[in-house]
Every structure is written in C-alpha cells, then in structure tokens.
Coordinates of C-alpha atoms in Angstrom, one line a residue:
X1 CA -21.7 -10.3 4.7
X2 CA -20.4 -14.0 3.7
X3 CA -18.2 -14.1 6.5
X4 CA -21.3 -12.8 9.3
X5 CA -23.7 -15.3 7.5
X6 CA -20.9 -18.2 8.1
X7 CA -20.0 -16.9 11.7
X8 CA -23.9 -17.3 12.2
X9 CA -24.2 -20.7 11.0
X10 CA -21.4 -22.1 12.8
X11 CA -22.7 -20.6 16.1
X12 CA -25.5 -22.2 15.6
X13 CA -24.5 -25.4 14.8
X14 CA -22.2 -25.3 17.9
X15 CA -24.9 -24.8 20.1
X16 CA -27.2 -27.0 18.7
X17 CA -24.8 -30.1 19.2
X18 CA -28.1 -32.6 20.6
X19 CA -30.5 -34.9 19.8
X20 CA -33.0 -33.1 17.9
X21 CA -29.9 -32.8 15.4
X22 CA -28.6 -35.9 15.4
X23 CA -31.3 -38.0 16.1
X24 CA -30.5 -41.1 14.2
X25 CA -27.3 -40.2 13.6
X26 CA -23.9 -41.3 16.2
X27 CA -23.7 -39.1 19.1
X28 CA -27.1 -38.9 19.5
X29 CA -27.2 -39.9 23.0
X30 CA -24.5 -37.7 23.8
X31 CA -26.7 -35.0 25.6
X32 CA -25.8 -32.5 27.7
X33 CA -26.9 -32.6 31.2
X34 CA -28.8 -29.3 30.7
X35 CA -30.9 -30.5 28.1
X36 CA -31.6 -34.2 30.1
X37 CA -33.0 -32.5 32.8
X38 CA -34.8 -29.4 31.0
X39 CA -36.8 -31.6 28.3
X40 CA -38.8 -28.1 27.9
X41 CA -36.0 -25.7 27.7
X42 CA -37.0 -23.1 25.5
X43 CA -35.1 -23.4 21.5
X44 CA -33.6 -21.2 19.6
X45 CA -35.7 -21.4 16.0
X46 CA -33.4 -19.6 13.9
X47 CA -30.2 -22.0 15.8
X48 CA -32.2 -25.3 14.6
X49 CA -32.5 -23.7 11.3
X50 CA -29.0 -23.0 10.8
X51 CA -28.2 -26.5 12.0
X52 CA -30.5 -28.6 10.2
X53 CA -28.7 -26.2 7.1
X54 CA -25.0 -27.7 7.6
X55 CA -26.2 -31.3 8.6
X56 CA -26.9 -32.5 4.5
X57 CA -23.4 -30.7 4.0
X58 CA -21.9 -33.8 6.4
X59 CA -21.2 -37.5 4.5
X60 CA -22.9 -39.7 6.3
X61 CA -20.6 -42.4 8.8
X62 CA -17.6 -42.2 10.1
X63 CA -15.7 -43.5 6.8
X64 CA -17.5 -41.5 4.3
X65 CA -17.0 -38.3 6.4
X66 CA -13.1 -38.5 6.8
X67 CA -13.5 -39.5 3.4
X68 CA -15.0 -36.2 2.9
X69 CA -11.8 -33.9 4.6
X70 CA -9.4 -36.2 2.6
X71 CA -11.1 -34.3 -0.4
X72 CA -11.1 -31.6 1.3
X73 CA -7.9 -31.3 2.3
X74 CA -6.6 -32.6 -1.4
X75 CA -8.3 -29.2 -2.9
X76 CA -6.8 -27.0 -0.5
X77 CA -3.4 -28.5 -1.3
X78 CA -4.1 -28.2 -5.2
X79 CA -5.6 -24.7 -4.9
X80 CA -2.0 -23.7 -2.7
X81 CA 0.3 -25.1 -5.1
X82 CA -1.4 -23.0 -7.9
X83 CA -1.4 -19.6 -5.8
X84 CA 2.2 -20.0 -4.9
X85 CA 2.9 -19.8 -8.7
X86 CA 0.5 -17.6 -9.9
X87 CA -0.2 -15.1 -6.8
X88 CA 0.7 -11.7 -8.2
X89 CA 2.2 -10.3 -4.3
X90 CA 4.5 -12.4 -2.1
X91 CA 2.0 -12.1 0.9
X92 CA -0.4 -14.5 -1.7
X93 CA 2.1 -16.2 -2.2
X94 CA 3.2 -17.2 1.2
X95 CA -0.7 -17.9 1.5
X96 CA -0.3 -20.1 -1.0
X97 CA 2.8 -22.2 0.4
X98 CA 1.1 -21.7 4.1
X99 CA -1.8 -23.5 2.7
X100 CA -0.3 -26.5 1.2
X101 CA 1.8 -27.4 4.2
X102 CA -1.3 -27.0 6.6
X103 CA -3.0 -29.1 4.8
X104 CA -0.5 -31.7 4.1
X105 CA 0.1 -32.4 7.5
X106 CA -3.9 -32.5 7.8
X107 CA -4.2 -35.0 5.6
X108 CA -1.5 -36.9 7.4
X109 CA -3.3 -37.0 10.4
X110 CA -6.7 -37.8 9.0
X111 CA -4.6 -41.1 7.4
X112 CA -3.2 -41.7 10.8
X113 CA -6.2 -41.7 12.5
X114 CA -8.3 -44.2 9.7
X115 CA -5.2 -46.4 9.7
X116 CA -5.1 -46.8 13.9
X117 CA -8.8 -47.2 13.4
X118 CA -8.9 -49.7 10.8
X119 CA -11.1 -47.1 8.5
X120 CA -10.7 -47.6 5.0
X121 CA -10.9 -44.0 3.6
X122 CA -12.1 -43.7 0.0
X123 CA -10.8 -41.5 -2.0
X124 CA -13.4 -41.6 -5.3
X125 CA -15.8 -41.3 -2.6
X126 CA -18.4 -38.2 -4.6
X127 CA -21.6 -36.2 -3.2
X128 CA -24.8 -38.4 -1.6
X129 CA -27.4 -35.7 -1.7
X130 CA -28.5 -32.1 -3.4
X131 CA -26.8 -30.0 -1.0
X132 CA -23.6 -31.7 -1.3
X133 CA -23.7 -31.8 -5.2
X134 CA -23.7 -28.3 -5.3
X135 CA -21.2 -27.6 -3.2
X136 CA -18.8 -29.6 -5.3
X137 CA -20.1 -28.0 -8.4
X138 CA -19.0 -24.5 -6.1
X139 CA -15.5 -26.1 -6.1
X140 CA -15.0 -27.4 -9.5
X141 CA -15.8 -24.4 -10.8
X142 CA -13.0 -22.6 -8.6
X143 CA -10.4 -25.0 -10.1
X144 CA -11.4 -24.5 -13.3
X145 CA -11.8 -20.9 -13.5
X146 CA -8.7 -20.2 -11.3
X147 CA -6.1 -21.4 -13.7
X148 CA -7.0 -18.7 -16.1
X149 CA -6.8 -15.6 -13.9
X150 CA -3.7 -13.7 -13.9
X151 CA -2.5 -10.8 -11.5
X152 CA -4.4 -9.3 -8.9
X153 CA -8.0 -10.7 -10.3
X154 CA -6.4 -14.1 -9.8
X155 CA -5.4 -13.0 -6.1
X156 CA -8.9 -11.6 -5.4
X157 CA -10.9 -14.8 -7.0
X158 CA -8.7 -17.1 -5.0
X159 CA -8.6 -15.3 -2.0
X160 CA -12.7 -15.0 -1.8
X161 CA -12.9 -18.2 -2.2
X162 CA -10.3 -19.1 0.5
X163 CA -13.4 -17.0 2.7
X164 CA -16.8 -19.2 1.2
X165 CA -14.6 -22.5 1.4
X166 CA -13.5 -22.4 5.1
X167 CA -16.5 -20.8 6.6
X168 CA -18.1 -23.8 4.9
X169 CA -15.9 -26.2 5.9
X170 CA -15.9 -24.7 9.6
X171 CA -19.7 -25.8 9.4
X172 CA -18.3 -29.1 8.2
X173 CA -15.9 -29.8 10.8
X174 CA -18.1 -28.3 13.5
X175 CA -21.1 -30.6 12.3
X176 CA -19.1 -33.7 12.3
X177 CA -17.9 -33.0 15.9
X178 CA -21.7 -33.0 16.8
X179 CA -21.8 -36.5 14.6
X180 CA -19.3 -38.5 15.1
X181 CA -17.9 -37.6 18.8
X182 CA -15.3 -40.0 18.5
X183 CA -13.2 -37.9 15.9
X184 CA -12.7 -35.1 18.3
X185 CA -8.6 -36.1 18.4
X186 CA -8.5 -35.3 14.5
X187 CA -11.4 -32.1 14.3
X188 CA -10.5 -30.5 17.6
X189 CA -7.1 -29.7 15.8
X190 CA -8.4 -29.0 12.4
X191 CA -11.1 -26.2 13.6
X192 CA -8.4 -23.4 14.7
X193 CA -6.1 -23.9 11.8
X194 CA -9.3 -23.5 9.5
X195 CA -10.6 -20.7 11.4
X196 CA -6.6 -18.9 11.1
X197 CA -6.8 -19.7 7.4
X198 CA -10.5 -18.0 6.8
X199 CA -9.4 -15.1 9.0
X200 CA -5.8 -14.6 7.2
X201 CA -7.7 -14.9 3.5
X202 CA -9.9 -11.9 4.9
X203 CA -7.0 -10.0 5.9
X204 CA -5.6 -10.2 2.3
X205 CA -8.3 -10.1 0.9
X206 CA -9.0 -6.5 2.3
X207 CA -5.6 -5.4 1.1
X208 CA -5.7 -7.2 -2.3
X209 CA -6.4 -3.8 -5.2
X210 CA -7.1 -4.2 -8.4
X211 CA -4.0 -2.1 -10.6
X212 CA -5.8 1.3 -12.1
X213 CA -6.7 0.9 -15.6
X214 CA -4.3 3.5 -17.5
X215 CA -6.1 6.3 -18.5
X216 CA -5.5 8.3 -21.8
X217 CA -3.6 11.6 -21.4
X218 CA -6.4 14.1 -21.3
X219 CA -6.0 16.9 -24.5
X220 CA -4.8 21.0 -23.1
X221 CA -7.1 23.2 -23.8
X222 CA -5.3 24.7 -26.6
X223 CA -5.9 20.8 -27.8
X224 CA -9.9 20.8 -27.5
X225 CA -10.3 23.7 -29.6
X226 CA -11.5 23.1 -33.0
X227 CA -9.3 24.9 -35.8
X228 CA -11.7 27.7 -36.3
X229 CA -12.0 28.4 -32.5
X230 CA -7.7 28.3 -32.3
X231 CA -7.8 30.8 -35.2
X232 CA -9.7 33.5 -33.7
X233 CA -8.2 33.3 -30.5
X234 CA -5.1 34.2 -32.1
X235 CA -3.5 37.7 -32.1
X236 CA -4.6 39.8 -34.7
X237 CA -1.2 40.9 -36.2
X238 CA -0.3 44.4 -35.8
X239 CA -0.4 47.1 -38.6
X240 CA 1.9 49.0 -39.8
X241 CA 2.4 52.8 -39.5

C-alpha cells in the first residue's frame, strides 16, 4: 500500500509540473505548450491534490533545496554504513555498501554542481514549515531506533524504511525538477538511482523472514496423562494358577 500511495503521488506531481503549482515559485513560466493554448483544459482534482501534498516537502530556493539532498544524501550514507555492519544476510548487507557508494558519489555531484554555480550549500540548514518538521522527526527516529535492532527485525525495520524514505524523496526530487528547472543536470540522474534503490529495498524486503520462535517439545501422550490415568491403563498383572 505505501509503495501504490507513493507511485500515486509521484505521478501526480509529474504531471502537474505548471503554473498553478509553482506559481510564485522558479519555473513558473515554464509552461507547456498544451497548457498555453488550452487555458480551460480540464484538471485532474485528485493530481493537484497530490501535488500541492509534496510541494511544503520542497526547501524553498535553489540553495536551501540542494541543501536539502546534501542531508539527504548524508542519512542515506549513515543509515548504509550501519546496515553493512549490522544486516543479519549478505544480500542486506550488500544493500548496505550499495547504498553508501550511491550516495557518496550523489553527494559529490550535488557539491560539484553548487561549487560551478557559486551556491553556498548549508549544511545546519533544518525544517521551514510543519510538513517538513515531521518528516525529519520520521528520520530521526529511524536513526535512533535502528542502532538497537539486531538480526532479521533490524533488516526488516531498515529495509521498510529504505521503501517510505525514497518514495518520499522521489516526490522530493520530482518536485524540485518542477521548481527549480535549472537543476535538471544534477535530479535527472538522481531520480533512477532512487527509484532502483526503492525498488531493490522492496525486493528484500519481500524476502526478509523473521527466524521461528523455538517452540517447546510438545509432551507424548503417555506424558499428558495424569498419574491416576497412567495407572489404570496399565496391565492388570496376571494371576497365578
């Protein structure tokens, strides 16, 4: 259900992308032929719903957004590191190491980019409205909580929240494309390694099992019977003649 209800929102942001969205915002003026010449066209309701949804989830400018990924990106790398030494299989493991090299370079390129730019990113940058304090509530409480899990419950947590965190920061990405239009060289290759990360935490996820409790060795029926019931169902000795 998480991953339909994130699939939902980011098709809906995508084809939002106008300027009833962005109106105020940059990129506003970046509209589609189609909609300059059909000011009438008939709107989806339930698409400007779900894009009005993931527009507070987006720092506002250019700096505070890349800002924004920088964090991102910096939790993904710390969440990676601890999976690759906790995860109880090597396929979570793997995940783990995947995820911190990914990201790494990410982060690389996001510093790239603000240095050819002259951007100063900011990394004590926090939350500027409701929506985006709760998220990072969502994610401090992953890092806490994580680093107390062992074994498969550790896999399962981490995993699941490898599913919320990217379809979220899908909608992220895919709202800041609409936004900022002049960060396409950065998001256009972010989007598909975020979307091969949600998809391969899914996989695992489906294949992650908790181990079966042990369960106590169950008594022979010779066992369950009280010592009156043992005693008459023995023999009755036989008599002599």
């Amino acid at each position: 259900m998480m991953r339909s209800w994130g699939r939902w929102v980011l098709l809906g942001a995508m084809v939002m992308g106008g300027s009833a969205l962005a109106q105020g915002q940059p990129g506003a003026s970046q509209q589609i032929p189609e909609q300059q010449s059909q000011p009438h066209q008939k709107r989806d309701p339930m698409a400007d719903q779900a894009a009005m949804l993931s527009q507070p989830m987006v720092s506002n400018g250019v700096p505070a957004f890349l800002s924004q990924l920088q964090k991102v990106n910096e939790t993904e790398i710390a969440l990676g590191e601890l999976t690759h030494q906790k995860g109880s299989t090597p396929a979570v493991q793997q995940y783990g190491e995947h995820m911190v090299q990914d990201h790494q370079k990410a982060l690389k390129q996001l510093a790239d980019f603000a240095k050819q730019h002259n951007i100063t990113l900011d990394p004590m940058a926090g939350p500027t409205n409701d929506v985006q304090r709760r998220l990072q509530g969502l994610t401090d409480a992953t890092k806490s909580v994580l680093p107390l899990l062992q074994g498969p419950l550790y896999d399962q947590q981490y995993l699941a929240s490898q599913v919320a965190d990217h379809d979220r920061n899908i909608q992220i990405v895919t709202m800041g494309r609409q936004l900022y239009p002049d960060l396409a060289p950065v998001l256009d290759g972010l989007l598909p390694v975020l979307r091969e990360h949600r998809d391969r935490a899914y996989q695992l996820l489906g294949q992650s099992q908790p181990r079966a409790e042990a369960t106590p060795p169950q008594p022979t029926q010779q066992q369950a019977q009280t010592p009156e019931q043992q005693r008459q169902a023995r023999p009755a000795p036989a008599k002599n003649r």
